[in-house]
PDB file of C-alpha atoms in Angstrom:
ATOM      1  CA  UNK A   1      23.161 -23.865  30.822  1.00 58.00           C
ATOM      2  CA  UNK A   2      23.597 -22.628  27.353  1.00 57.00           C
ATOM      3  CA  UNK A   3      21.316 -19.470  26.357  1.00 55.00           C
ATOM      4  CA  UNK A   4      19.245 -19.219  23.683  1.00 54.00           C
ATOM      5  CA  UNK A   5      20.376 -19.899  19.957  1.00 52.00           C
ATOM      6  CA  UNK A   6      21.260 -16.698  18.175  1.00 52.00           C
ATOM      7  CA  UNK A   7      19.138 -15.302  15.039  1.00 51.00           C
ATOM      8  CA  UNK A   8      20.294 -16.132  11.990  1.00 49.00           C
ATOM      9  CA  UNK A   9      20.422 -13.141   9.675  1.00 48.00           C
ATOM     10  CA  UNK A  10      19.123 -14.608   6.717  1.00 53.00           C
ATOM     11  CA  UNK A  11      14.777 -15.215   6.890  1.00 49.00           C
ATOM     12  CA  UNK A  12      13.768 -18.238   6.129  1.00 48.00           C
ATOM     13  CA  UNK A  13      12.566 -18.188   1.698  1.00 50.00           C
ATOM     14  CA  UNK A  14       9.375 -20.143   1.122  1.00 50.00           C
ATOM     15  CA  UNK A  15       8.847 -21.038  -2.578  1.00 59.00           C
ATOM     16  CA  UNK A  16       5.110 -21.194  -3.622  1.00 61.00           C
ATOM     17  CA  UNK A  17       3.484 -23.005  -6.417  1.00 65.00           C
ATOM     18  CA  UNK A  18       1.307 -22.071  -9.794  1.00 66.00           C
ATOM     19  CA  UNK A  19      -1.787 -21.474  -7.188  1.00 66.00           C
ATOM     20  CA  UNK A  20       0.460 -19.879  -4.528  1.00 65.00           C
ATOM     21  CA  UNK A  21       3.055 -18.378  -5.539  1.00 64.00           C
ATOM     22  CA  UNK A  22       6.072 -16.511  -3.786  1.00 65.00           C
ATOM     23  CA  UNK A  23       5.869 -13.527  -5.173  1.00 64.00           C
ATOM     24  CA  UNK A  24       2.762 -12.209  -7.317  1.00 72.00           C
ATOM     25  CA  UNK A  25       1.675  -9.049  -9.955  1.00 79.00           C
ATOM     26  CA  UNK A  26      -1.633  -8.483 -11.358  1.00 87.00           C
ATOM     27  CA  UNK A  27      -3.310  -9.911  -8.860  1.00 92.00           C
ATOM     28  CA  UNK A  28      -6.645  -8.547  -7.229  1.00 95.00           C
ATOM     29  CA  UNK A  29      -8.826  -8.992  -4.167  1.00 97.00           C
ATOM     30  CA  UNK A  30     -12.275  -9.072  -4.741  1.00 98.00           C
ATOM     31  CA  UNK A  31     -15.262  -8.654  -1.679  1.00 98.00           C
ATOM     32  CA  UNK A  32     -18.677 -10.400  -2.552  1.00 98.00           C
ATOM     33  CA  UNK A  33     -21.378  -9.213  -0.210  1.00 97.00           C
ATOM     34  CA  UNK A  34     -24.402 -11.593   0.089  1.00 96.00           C
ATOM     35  CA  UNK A  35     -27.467 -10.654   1.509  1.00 91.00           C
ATOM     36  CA  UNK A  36     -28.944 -13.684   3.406  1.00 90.00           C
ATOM     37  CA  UNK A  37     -32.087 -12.603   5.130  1.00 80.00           C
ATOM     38  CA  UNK A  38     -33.565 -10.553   8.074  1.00 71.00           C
ATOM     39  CA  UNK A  39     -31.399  -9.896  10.802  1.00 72.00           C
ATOM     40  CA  UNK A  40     -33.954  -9.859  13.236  1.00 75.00           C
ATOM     41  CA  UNK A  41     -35.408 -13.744  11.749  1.00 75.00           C
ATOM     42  CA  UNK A  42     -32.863 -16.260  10.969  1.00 73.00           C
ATOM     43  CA  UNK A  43     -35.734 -18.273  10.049  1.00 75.00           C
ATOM     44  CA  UNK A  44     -36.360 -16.078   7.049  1.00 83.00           C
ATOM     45  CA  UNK A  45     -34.358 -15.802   3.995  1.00 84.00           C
ATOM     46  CA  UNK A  46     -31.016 -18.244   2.854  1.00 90.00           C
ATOM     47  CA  UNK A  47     -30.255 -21.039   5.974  1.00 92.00           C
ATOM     48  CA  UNK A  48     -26.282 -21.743   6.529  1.00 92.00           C
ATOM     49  CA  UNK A  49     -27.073 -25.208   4.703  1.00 94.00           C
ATOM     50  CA  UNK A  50     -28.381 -23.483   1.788  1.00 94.00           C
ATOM     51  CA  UNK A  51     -25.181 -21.061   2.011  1.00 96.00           C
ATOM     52  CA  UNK A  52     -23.048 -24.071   2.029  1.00 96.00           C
ATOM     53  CA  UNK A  53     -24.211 -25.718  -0.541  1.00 97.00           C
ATOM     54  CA  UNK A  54     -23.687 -22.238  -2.529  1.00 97.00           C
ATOM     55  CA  UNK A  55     -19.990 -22.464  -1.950  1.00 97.00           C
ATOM     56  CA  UNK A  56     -19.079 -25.666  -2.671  1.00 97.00           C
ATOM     57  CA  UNK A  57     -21.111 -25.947  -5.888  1.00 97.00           C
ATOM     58  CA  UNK A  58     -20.776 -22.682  -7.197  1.00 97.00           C
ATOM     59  CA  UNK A  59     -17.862 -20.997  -5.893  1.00 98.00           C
ATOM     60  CA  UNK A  60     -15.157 -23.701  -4.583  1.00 97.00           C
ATOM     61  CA  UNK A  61     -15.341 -25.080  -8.259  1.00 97.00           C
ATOM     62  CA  UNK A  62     -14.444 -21.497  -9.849  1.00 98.00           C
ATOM     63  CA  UNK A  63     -11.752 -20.661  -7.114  1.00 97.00           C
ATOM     64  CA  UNK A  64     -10.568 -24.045  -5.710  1.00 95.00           C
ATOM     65  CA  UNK A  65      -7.013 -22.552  -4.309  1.00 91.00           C
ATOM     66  CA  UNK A  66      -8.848 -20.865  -1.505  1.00 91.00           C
ATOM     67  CA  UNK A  67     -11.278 -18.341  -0.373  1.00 96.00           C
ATOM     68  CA  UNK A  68     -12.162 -16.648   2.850  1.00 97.00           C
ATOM     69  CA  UNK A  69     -15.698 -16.023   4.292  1.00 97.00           C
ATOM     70  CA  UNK A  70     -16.991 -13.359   6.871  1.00 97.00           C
ATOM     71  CA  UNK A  71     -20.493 -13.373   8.797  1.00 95.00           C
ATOM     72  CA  UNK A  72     -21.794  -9.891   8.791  1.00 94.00           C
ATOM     73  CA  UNK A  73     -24.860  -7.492   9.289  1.00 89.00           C
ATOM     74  CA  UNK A  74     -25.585  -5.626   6.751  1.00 87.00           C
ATOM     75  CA  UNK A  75     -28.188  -2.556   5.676  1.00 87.00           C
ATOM     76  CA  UNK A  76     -29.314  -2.621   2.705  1.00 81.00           C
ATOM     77  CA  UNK A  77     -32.073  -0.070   0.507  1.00 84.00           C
ATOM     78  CA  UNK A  78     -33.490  -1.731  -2.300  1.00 77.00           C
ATOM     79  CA  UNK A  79     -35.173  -0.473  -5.283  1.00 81.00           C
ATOM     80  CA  UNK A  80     -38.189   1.824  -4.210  1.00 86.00           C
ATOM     81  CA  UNK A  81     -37.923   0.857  -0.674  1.00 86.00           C
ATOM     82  CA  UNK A  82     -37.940   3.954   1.651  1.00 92.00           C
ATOM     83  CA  UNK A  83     -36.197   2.878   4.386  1.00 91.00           C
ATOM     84  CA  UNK A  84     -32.718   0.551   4.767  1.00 88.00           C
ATOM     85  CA  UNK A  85     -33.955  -2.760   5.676  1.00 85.00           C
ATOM     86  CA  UNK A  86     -31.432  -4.843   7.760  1.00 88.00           C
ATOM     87  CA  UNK A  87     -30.032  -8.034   6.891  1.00 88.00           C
ATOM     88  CA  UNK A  88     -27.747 -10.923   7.963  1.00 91.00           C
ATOM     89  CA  UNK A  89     -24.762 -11.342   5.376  1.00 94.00           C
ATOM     90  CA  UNK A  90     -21.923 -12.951   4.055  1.00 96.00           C
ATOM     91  CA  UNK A  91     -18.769 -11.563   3.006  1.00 98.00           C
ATOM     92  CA  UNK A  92     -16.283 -13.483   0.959  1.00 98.00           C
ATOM     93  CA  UNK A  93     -13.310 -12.692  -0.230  1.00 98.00           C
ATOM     94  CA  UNK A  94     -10.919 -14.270  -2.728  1.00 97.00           C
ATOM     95  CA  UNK A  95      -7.433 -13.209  -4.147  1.00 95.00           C
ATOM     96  CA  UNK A  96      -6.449 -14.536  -7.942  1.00 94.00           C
ATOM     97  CA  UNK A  97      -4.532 -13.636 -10.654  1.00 93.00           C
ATOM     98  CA  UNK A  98      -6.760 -10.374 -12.433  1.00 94.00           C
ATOM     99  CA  UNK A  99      -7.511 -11.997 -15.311  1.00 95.00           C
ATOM    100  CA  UNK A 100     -10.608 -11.712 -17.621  1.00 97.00           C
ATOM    101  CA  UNK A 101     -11.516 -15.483 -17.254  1.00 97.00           C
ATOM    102  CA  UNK A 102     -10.888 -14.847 -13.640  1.00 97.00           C
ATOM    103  CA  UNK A 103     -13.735 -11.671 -14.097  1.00 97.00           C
ATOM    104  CA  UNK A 104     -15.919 -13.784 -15.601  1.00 98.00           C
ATOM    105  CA  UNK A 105     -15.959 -16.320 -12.474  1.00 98.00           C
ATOM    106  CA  UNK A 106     -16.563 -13.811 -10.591  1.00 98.00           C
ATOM    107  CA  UNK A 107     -19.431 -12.278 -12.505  1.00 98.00           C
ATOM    108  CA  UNK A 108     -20.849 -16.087 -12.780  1.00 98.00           C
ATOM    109  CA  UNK A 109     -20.891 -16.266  -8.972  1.00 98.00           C
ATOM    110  CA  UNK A 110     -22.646 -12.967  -8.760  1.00 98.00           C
ATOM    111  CA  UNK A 111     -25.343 -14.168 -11.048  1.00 97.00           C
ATOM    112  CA  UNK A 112     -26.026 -18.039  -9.974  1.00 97.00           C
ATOM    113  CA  UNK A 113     -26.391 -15.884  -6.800  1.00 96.00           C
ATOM    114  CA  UNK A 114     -29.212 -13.741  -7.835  1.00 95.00           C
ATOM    115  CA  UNK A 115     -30.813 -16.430  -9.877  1.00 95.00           C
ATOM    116  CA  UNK A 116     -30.817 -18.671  -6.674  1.00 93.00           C
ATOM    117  CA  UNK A 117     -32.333 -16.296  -4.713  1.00 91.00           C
ATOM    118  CA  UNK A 118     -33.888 -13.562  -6.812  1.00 88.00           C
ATOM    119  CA  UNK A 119     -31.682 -11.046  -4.838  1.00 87.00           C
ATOM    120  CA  UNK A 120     -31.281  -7.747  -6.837  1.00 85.00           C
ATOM    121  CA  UNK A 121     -27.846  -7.360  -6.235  1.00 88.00           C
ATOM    122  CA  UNK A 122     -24.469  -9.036  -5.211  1.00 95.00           C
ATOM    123  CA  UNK A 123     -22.114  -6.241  -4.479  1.00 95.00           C
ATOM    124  CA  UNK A 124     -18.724  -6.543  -5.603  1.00 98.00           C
ATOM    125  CA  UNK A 125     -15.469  -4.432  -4.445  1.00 98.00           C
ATOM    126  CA  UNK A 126     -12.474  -5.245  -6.288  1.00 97.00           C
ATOM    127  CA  UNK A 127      -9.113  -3.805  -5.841  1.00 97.00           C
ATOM    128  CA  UNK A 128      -5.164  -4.755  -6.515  1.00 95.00           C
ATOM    129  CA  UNK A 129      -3.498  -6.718  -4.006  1.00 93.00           C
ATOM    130  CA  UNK A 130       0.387  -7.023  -3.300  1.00 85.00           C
ATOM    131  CA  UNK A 131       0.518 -10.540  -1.936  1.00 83.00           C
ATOM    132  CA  UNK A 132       2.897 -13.292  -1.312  1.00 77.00           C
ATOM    133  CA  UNK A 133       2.306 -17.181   0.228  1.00 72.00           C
TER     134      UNK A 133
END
């Protein structure tokens, strides 16, 4: 009974395309945290519909190549408040080319955000990212 096949020594070379490319520079990864209500009352605040319909209207359209989203808890001190209050929360997360029209998604997604919900703040963390597809 013949073994197993040997490696090869060569690794197998994926070519990507103008969304996913092989090999990238200047690109970023960029965190969007969304506060979506109590943590203690789900019945409170934004409902996972609601949160849906967020994506695919205003964010899907802006980055259709793909995106990645995180349920979290979150603590958050607003304006004046003197005490953290604790929240449930989304994280998403997106890599694309660093771009200024690519910015300016971003920044529209942080604003449709507060206008939806009258939240003070959408924070952002942005950083470069070395990736490859």
């Amino acid at each position: 009974m013949p073994g197993p096949s040997p490696a090869t020594s060569t690794a197998p070379t994926l070519t990507g395309d103008a969304a996913h490319p092989a090999s990238t520079q200047g690109w970023v990864r960029t965190e969007l945290y969304f506060g979506l209500g109590p943590a203690d009352d789900s019945a409170k605040g934004i409902s996972e519909s609601d949160w849906r319909e967020f994506l695919d209207h205003e964010v899907t359209p802006r980055f259709p190549s793909g995106l990645s989203v995180a349920d979290i808890y979150g603590q958050w001190q607003g304006k004046g408040r003197p005490e953290p209050v604790r929240i449930r929360s989304k994280v998403l997360i997106i890599l694309y080319p660093g771009t200024d029209e690519n910015t300016a998604r971003i920044e529209a997604i942080r604003g449709a955000w507060k206008q939806k919900t009258g939240q003070q703040s959408v924070l952002r963390v942005t950083q470069p990212a070395d990736v490859s597809f």
